[in-house]
C-alpha atoms as an extended CHARMM CRD file, in Angstrom:
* protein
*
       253  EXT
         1         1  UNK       CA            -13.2030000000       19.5460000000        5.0690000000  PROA      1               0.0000000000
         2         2  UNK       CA            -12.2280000000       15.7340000000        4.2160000000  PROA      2               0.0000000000
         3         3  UNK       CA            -11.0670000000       14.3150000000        0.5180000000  PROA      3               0.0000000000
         4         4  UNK       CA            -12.3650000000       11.4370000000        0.0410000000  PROA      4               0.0000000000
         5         5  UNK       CA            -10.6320000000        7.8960000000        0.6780000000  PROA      5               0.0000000000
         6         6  UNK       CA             -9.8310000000        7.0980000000       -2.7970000000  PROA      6               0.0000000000
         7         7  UNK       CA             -7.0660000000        9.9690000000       -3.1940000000  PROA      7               0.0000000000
         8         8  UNK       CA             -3.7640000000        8.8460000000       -1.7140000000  PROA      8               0.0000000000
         9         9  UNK       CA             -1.6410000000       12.0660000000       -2.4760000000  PROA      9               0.0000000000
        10        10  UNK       CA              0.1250000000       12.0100000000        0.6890000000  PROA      10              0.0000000000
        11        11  UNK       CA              1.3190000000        8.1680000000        0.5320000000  PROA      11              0.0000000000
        12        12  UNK       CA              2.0430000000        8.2250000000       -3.5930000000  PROA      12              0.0000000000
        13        13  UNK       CA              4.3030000000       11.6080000000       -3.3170000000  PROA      13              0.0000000000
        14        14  UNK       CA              6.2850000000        9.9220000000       -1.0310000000  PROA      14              0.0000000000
        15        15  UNK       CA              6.1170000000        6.7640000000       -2.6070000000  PROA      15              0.0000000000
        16        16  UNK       CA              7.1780000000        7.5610000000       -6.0250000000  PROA      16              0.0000000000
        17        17  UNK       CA             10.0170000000        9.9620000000       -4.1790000000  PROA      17              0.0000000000
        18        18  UNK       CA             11.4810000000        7.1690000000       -2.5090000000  PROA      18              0.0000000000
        19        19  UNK       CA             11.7820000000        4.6300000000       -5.1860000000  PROA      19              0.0000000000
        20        20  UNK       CA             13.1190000000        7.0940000000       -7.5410000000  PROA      20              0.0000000000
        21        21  UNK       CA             15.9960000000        7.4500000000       -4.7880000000  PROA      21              0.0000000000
        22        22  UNK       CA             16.0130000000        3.9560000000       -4.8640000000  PROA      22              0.0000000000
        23        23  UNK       CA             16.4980000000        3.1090000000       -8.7170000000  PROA      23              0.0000000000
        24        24  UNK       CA             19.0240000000        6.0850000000       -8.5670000000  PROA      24              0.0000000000
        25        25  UNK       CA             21.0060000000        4.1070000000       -5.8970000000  PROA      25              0.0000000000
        26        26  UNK       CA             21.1100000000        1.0640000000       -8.0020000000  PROA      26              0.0000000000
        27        27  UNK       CA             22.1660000000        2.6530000000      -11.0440000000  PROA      27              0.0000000000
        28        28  UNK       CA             24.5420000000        4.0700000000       -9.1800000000  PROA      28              0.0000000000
        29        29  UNK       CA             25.6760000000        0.9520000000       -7.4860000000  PROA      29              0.0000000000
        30        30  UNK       CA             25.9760000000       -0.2390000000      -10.9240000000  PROA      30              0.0000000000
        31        31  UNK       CA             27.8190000000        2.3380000000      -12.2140000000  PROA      31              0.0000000000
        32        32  UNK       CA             30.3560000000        1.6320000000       -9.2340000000  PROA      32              0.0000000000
        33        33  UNK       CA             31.4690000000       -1.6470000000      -11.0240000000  PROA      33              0.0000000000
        34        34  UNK       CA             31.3600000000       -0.9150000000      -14.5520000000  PROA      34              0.0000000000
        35        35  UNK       CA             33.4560000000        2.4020000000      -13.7250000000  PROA      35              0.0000000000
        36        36  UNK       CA             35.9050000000        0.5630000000      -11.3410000000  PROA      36              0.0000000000
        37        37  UNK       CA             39.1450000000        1.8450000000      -12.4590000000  PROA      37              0.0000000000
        38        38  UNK       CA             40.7140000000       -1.2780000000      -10.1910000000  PROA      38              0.0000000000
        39        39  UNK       CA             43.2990000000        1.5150000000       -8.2840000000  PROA      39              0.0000000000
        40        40  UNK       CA             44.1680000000        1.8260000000       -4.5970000000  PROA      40              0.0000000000
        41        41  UNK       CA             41.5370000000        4.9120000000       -4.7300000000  PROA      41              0.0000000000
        42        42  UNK       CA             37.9330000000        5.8400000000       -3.2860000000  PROA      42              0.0000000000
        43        43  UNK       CA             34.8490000000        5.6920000000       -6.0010000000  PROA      43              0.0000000000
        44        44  UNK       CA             34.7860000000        9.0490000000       -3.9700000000  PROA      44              0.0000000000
        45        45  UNK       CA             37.9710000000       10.1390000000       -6.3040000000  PROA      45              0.0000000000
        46        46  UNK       CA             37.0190000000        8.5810000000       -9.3530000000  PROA      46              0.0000000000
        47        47  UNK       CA             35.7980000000       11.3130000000      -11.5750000000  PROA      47              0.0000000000
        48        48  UNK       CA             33.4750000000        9.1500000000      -14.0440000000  PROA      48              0.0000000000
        49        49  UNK       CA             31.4330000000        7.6700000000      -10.7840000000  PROA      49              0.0000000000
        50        50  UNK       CA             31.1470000000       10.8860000000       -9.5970000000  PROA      50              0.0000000000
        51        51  UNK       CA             29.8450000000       12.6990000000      -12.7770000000  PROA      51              0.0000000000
        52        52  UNK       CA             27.3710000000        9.8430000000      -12.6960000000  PROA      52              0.0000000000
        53        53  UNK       CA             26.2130000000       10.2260000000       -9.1710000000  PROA      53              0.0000000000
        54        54  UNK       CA             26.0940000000       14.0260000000       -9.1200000000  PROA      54              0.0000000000
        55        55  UNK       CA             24.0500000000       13.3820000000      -12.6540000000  PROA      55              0.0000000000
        56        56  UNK       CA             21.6780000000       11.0110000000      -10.6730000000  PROA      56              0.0000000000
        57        57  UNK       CA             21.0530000000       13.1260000000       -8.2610000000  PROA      57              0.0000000000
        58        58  UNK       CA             20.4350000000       16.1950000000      -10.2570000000  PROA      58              0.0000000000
        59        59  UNK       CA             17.7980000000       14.1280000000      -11.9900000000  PROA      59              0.0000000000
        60        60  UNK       CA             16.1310000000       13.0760000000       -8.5960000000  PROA      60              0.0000000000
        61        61  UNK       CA             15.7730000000       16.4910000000       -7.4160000000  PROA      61              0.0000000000
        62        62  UNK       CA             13.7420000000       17.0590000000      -10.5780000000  PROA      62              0.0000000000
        63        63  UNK       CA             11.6170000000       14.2350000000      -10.4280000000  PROA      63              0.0000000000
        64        64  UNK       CA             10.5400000000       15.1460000000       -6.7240000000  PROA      64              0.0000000000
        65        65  UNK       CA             10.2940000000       18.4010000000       -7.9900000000  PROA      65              0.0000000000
        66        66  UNK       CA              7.9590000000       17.3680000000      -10.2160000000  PROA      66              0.0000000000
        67        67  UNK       CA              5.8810000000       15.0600000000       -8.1660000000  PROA      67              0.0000000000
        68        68  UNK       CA              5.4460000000       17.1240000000       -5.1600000000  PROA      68              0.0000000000
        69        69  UNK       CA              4.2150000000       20.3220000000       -7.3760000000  PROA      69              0.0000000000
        70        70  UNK       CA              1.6750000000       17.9520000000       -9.0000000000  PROA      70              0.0000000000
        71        71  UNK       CA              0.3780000000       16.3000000000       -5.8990000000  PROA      71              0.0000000000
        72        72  UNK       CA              0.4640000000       19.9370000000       -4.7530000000  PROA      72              0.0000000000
        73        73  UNK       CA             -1.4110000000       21.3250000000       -6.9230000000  PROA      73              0.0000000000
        74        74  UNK       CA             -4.4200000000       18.5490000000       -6.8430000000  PROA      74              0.0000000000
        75        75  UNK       CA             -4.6220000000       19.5490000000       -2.6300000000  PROA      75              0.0000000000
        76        76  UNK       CA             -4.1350000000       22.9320000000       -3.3130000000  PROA      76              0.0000000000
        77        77  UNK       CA             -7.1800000000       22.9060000000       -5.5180000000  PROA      77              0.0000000000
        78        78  UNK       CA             -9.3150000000       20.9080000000       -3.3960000000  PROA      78              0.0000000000
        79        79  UNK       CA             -8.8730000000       23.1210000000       -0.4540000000  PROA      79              0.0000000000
        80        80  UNK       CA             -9.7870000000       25.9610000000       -2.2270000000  PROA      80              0.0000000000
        81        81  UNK       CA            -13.1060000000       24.7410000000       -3.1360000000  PROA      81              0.0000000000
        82        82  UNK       CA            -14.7510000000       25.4700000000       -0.1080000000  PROA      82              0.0000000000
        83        83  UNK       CA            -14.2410000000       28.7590000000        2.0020000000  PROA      83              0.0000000000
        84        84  UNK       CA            -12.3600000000       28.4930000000        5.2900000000  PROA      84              0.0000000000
        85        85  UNK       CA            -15.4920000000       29.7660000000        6.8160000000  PROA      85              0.0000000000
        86        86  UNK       CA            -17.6590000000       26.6100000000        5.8710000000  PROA      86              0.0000000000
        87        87  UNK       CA            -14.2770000000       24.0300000000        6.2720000000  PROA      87              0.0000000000
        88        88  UNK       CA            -15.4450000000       23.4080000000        9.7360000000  PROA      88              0.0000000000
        89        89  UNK       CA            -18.9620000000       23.0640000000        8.6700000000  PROA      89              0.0000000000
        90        90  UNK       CA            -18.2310000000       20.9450000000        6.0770000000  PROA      90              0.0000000000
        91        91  UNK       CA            -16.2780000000       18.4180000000        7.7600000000  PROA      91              0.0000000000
        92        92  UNK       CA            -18.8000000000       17.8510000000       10.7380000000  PROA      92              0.0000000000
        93        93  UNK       CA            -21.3220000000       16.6970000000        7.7320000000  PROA      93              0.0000000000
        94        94  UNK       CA            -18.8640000000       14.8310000000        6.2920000000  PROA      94              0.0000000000
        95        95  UNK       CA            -18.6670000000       12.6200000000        9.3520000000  PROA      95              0.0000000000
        96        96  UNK       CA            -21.6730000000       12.7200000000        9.9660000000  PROA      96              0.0000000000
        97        97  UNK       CA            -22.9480000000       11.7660000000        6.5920000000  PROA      97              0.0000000000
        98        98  UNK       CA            -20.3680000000        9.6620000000        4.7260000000  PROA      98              0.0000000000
        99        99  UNK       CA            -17.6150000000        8.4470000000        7.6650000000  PROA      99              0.0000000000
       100       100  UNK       CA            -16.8300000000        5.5370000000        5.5500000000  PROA      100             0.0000000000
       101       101  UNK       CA            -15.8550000000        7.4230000000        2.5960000000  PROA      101             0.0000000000
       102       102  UNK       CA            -13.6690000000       10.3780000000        4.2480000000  PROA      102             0.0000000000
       103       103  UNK       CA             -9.5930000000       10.6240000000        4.7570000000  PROA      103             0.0000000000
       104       104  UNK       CA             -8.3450000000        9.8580000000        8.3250000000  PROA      104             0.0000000000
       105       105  UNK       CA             -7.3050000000       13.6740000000        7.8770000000  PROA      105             0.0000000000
       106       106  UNK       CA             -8.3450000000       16.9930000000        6.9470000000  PROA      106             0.0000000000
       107       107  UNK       CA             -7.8160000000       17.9480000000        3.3750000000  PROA      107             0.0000000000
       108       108  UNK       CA             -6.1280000000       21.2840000000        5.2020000000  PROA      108             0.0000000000
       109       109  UNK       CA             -3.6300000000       18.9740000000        7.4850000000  PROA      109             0.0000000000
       110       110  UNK       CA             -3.2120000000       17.1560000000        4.2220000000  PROA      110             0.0000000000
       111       111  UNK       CA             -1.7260000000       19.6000000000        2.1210000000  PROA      111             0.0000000000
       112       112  UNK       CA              0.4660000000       21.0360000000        4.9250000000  PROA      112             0.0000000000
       113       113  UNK       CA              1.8830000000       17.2300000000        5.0290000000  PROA      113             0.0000000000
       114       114  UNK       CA              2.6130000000       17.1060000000        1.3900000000  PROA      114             0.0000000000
       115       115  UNK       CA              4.4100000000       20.4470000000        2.0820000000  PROA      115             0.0000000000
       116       116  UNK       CA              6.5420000000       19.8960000000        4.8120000000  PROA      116             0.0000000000
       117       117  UNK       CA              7.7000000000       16.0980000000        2.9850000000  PROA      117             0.0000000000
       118       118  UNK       CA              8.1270000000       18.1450000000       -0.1550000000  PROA      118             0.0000000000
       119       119  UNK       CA             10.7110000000       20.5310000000        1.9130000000  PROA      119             0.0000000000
       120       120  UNK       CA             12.6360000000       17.5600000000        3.5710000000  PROA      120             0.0000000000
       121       121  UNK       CA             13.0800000000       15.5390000000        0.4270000000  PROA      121             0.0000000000
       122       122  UNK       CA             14.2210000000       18.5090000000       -1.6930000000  PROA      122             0.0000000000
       123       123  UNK       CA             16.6050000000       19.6680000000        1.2340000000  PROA      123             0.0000000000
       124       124  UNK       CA             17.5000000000       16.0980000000        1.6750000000  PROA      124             0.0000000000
       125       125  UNK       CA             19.0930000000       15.8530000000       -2.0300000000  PROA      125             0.0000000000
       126       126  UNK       CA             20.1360000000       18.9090000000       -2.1140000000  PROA      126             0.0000000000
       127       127  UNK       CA             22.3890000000       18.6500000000        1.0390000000  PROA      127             0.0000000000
       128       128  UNK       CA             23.1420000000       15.3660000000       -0.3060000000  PROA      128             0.0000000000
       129       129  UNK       CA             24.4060000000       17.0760000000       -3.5990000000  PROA      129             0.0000000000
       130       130  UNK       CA             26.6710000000       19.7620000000       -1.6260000000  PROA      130             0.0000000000
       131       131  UNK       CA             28.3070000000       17.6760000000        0.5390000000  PROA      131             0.0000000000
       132       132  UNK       CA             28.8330000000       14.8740000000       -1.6790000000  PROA      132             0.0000000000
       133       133  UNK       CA             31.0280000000       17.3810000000       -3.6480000000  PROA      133             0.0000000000
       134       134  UNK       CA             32.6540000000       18.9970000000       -0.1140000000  PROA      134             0.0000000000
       135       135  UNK       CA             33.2070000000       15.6260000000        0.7290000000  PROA      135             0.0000000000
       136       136  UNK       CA             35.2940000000       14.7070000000       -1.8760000000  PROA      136             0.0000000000
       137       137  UNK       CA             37.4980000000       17.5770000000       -1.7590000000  PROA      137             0.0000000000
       138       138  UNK       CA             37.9980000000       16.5920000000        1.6480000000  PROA      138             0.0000000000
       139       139  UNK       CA             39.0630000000       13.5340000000        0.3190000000  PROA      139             0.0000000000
       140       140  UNK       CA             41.1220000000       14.5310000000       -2.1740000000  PROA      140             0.0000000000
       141       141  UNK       CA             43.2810000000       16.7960000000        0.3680000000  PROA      141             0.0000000000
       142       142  UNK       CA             43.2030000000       14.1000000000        2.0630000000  PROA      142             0.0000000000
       143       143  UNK       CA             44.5300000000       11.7520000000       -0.4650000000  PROA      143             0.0000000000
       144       144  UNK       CA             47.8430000000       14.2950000000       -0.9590000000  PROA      144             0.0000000000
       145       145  UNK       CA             48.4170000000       14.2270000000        2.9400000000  PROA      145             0.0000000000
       146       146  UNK       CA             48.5190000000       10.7250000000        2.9830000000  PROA      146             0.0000000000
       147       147  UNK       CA             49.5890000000        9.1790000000       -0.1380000000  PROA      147             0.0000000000
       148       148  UNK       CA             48.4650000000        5.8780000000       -1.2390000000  PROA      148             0.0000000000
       149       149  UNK       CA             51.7830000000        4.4110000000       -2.3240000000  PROA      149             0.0000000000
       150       150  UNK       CA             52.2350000000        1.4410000000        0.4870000000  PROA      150             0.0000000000
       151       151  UNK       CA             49.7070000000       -0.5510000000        2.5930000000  PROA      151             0.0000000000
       152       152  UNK       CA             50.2900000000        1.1480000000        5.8910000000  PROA      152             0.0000000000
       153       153  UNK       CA             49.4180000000        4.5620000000        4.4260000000  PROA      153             0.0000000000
       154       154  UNK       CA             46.0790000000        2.7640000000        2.4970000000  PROA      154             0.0000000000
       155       155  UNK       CA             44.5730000000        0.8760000000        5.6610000000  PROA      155             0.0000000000
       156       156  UNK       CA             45.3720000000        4.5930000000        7.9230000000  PROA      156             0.0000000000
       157       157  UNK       CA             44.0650000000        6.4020000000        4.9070000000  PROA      157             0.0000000000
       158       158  UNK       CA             40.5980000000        4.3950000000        4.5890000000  PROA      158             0.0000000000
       159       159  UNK       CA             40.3380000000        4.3820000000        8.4930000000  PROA      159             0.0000000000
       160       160  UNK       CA             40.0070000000        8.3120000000        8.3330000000  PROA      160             0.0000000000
       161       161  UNK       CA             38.3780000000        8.0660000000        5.0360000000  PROA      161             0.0000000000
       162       162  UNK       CA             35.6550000000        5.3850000000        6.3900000000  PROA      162             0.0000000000
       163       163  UNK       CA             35.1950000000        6.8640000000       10.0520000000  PROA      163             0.0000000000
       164       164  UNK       CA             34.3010000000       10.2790000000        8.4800000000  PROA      164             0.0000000000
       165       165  UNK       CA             32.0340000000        8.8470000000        6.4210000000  PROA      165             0.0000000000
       166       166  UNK       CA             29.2960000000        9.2810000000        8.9030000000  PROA      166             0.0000000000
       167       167  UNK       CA             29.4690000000       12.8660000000        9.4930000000  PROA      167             0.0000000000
       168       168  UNK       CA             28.1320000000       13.4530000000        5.4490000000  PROA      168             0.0000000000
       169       169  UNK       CA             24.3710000000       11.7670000000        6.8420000000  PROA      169             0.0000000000
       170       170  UNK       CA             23.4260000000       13.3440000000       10.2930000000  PROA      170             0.0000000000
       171       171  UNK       CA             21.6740000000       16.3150000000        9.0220000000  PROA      171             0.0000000000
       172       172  UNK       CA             20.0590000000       14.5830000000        6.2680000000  PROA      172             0.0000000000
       173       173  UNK       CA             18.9500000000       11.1170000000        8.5600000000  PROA      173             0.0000000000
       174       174  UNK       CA             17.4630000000       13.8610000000       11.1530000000  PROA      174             0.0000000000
       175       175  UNK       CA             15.6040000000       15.6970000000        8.5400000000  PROA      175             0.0000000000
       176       176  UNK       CA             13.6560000000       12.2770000000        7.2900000000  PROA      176             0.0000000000
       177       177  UNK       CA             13.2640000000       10.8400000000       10.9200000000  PROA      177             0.0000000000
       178       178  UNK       CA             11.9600000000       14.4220000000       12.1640000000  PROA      178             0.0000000000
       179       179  UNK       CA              9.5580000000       13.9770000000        8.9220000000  PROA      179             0.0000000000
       180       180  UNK       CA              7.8280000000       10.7110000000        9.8560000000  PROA      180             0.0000000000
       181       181  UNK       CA              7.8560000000       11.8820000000       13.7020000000  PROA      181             0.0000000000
       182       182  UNK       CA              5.5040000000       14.7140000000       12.7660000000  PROA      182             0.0000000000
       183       183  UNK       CA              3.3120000000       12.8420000000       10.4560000000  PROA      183             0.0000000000
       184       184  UNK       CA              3.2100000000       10.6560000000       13.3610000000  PROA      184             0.0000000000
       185       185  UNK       CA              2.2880000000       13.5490000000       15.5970000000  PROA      185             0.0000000000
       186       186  UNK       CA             -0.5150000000       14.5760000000       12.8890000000  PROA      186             0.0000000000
       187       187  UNK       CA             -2.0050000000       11.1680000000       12.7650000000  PROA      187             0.0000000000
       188       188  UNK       CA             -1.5250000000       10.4100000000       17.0190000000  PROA      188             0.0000000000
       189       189  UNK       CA              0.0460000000        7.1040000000       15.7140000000  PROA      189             0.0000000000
       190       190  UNK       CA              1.9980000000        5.8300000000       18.5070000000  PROA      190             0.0000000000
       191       191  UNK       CA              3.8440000000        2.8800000000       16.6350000000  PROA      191             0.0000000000
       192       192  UNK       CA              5.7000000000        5.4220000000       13.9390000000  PROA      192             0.0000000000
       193       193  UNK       CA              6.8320000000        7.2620000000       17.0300000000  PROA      193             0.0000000000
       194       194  UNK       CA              8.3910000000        3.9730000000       18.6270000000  PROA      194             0.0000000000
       195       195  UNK       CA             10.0570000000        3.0920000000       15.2240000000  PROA      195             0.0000000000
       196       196  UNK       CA             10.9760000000        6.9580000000       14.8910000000  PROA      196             0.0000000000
       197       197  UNK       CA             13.0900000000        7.0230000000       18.2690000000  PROA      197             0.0000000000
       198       198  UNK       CA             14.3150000000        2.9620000000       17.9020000000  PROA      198             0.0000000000
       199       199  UNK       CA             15.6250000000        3.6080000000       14.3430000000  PROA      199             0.0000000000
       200       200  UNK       CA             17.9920000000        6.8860000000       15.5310000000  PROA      200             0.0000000000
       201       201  UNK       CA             18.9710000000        4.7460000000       18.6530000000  PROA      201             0.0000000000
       202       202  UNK       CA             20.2670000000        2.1680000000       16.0480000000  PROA      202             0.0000000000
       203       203  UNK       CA             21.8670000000        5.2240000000       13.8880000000  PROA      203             0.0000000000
       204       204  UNK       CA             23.4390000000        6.9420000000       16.9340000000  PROA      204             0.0000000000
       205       205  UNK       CA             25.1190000000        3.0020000000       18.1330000000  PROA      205             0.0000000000
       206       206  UNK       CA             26.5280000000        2.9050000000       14.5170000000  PROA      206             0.0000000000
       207       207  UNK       CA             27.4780000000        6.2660000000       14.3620000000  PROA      207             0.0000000000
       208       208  UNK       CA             29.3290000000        6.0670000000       17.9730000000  PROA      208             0.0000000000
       209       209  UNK       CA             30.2920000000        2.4060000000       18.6700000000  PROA      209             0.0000000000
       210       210  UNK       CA             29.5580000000       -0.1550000000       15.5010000000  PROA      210             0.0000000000
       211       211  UNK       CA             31.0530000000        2.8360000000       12.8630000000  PROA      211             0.0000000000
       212       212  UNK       CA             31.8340000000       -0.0240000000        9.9390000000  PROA      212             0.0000000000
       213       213  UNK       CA             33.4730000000       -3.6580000000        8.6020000000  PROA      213             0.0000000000
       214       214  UNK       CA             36.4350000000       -3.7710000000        6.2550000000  PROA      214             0.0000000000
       215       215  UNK       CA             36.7800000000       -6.8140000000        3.7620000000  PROA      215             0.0000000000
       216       216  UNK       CA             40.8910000000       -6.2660000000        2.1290000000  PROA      216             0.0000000000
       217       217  UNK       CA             40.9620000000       -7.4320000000       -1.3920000000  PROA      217             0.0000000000
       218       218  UNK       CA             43.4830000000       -7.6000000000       -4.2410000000  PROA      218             0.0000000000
       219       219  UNK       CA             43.1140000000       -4.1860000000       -5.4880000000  PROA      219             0.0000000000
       220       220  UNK       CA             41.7680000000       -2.3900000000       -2.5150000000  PROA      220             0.0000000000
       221       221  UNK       CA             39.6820000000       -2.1580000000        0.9880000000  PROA      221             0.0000000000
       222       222  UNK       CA             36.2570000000       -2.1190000000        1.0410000000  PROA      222             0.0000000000
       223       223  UNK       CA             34.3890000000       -0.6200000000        4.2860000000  PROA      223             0.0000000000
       224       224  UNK       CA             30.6710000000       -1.2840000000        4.5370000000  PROA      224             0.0000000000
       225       225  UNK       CA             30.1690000000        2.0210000000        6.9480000000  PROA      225             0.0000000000
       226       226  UNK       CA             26.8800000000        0.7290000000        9.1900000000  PROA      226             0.0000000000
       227       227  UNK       CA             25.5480000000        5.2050000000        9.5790000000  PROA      227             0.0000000000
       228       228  UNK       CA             25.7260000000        4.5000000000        5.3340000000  PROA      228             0.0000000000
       229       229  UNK       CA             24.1020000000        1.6030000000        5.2160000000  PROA      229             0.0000000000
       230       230  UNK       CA             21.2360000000        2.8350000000        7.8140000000  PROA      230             0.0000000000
       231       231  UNK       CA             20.5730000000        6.5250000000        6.0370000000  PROA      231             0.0000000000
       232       232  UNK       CA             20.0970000000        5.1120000000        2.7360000000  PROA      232             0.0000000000
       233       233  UNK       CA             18.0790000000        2.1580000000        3.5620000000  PROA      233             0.0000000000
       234       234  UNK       CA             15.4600000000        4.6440000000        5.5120000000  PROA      234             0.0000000000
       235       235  UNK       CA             15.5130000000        7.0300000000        2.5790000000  PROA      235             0.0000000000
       236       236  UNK       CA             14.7080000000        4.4900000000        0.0080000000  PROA      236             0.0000000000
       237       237  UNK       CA             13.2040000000        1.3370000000        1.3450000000  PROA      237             0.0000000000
       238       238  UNK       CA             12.0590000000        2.4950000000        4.5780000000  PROA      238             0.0000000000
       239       239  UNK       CA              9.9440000000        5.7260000000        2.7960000000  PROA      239             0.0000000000
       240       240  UNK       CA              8.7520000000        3.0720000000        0.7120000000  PROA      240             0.0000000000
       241       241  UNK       CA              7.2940000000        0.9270000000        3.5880000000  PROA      241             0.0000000000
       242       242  UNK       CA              6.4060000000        4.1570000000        5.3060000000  PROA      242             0.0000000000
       243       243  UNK       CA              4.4150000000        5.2880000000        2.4820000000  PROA      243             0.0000000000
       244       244  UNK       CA              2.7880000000        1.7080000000        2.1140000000  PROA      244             0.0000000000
       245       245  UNK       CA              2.1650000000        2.1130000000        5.9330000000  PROA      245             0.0000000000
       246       246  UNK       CA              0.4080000000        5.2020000000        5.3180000000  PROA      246             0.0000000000
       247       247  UNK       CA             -1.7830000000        4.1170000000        2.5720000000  PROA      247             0.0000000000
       248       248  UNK       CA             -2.8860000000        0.6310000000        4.3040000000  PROA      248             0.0000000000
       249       249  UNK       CA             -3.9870000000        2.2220000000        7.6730000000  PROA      249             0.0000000000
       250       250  UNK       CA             -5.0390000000        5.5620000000        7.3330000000  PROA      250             0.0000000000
       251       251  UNK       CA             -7.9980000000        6.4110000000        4.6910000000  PROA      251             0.0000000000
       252       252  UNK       CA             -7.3570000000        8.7030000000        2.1760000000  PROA      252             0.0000000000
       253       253  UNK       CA             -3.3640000000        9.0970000000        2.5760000000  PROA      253             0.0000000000
């Protein structure tokens, strides 16, 4: 059994997911400046940024709660109109009758999609949640071995601080990449595969070799960490394009 082309529940789950994450980064981003208590310390250790980020976060994993279980729901229903004994039938008429007007999947592969993205994004936040707070304890014990009171102990504290930085995103950046690999696997789509395996090579090289830049200011040193900059660009604006991606080439997702 087919749904017909003009329900998209796959591509708008994952599209309202991701820019959720996305706004959530930007407050957050935001927050980052206004909160700036202009110290010699991570935003990791700085207790108002924090509260704000875990808040953000909270409120993301409720959102995707939320859109998931509706989107859900609709597929859910659908597949339940018709008896797994007449599916098959079903479908053959469906192509046979109205090919124009059908999904490029089965309503059953469907729904077992909108599961298995609903799994990863709600693991995916709330990993991010846990080790955002394990990380900075880690940080903070960190802080007390190495005290920030002269600039040889700052630029060998960020060093560790930054290079560790990387471990907080492997289980998470496997979890969407592993994602859009099997929704490439359901749809036989070749290019998602290529851009699946390309974009961990990239993560791996930053993870191993490129790691991150440091800029030294006036108050402190900044570190854009490249493993970072990669995880939360594919779980914001690359979802986004994936879910356009979906919607544009494949009927009915």
């Amino acid at each position: 059994m087919y749904i017909n082309t003009k329900k998209h529940y796959l591509s708008k789950s994952i599209y309202i997911s991701a820019g959720i994450g996305l706004l959530a980064q930007i407050v957050n981003a935001v927050s980052r400046i206004f909160f700036d208590a202009k110290v010699a310390e991570p935003d990791m250790l700085n207790q108002v940024i924090f509260i704000v980020s875990m808040v953000l976060q909270v409120v993301v994993i409720l959102v995707i709660i939320f859109v998931f279980s509706y989107y859900i729901r609709q597929m859910r229903h659908i597949v339940r109109l018709m008896k797994d004994d007449d599916s098959d039938e079903m479908a053959i008429l469906q192509r046979k009758y109205i090919p124009d007007d059908i999904s490029s999947l089965k309503a059953e592969a469907i729904y077992q999609l909108l599961e298995i993205w609903a799994s990863i994004f709600i693991f995916v936040q709330i990993m991010s949640l846990v080790s955002n707070y394990e990380y900075r304890s880690l940080i903070r014990r960190l802080s007390q071995l190495i005290p920030l009171d002269t600039y040889e102990n700052a630029v060998k504290f960020y060093d560790i601080y930054n290079s560790t930085h990387g471990f907080k995103y492997i289980g998470m950046f496997a979890a969407l990449i592993i994602g859009i690999f099997v929704t490439a696997v359901f749809l036989k789509d070749r290019f998602l595969k290529i851009v699946t395996v390309s974009v961990t090579g990239v993560f791996m090289l930053a993870f191993t070799i490129f790691q991150m830049i440091t800029f030294e200011t006036n108050f402190k040193i900044i570190s854009i960490v490249w493993t970072s900059i990669i995880y939360h660009g594919l779980e914001t604006i690359g979802l986004i394009l994936f879910a356009i991606y979906l919607s544009k080439n494949y009927k009915g997702l």
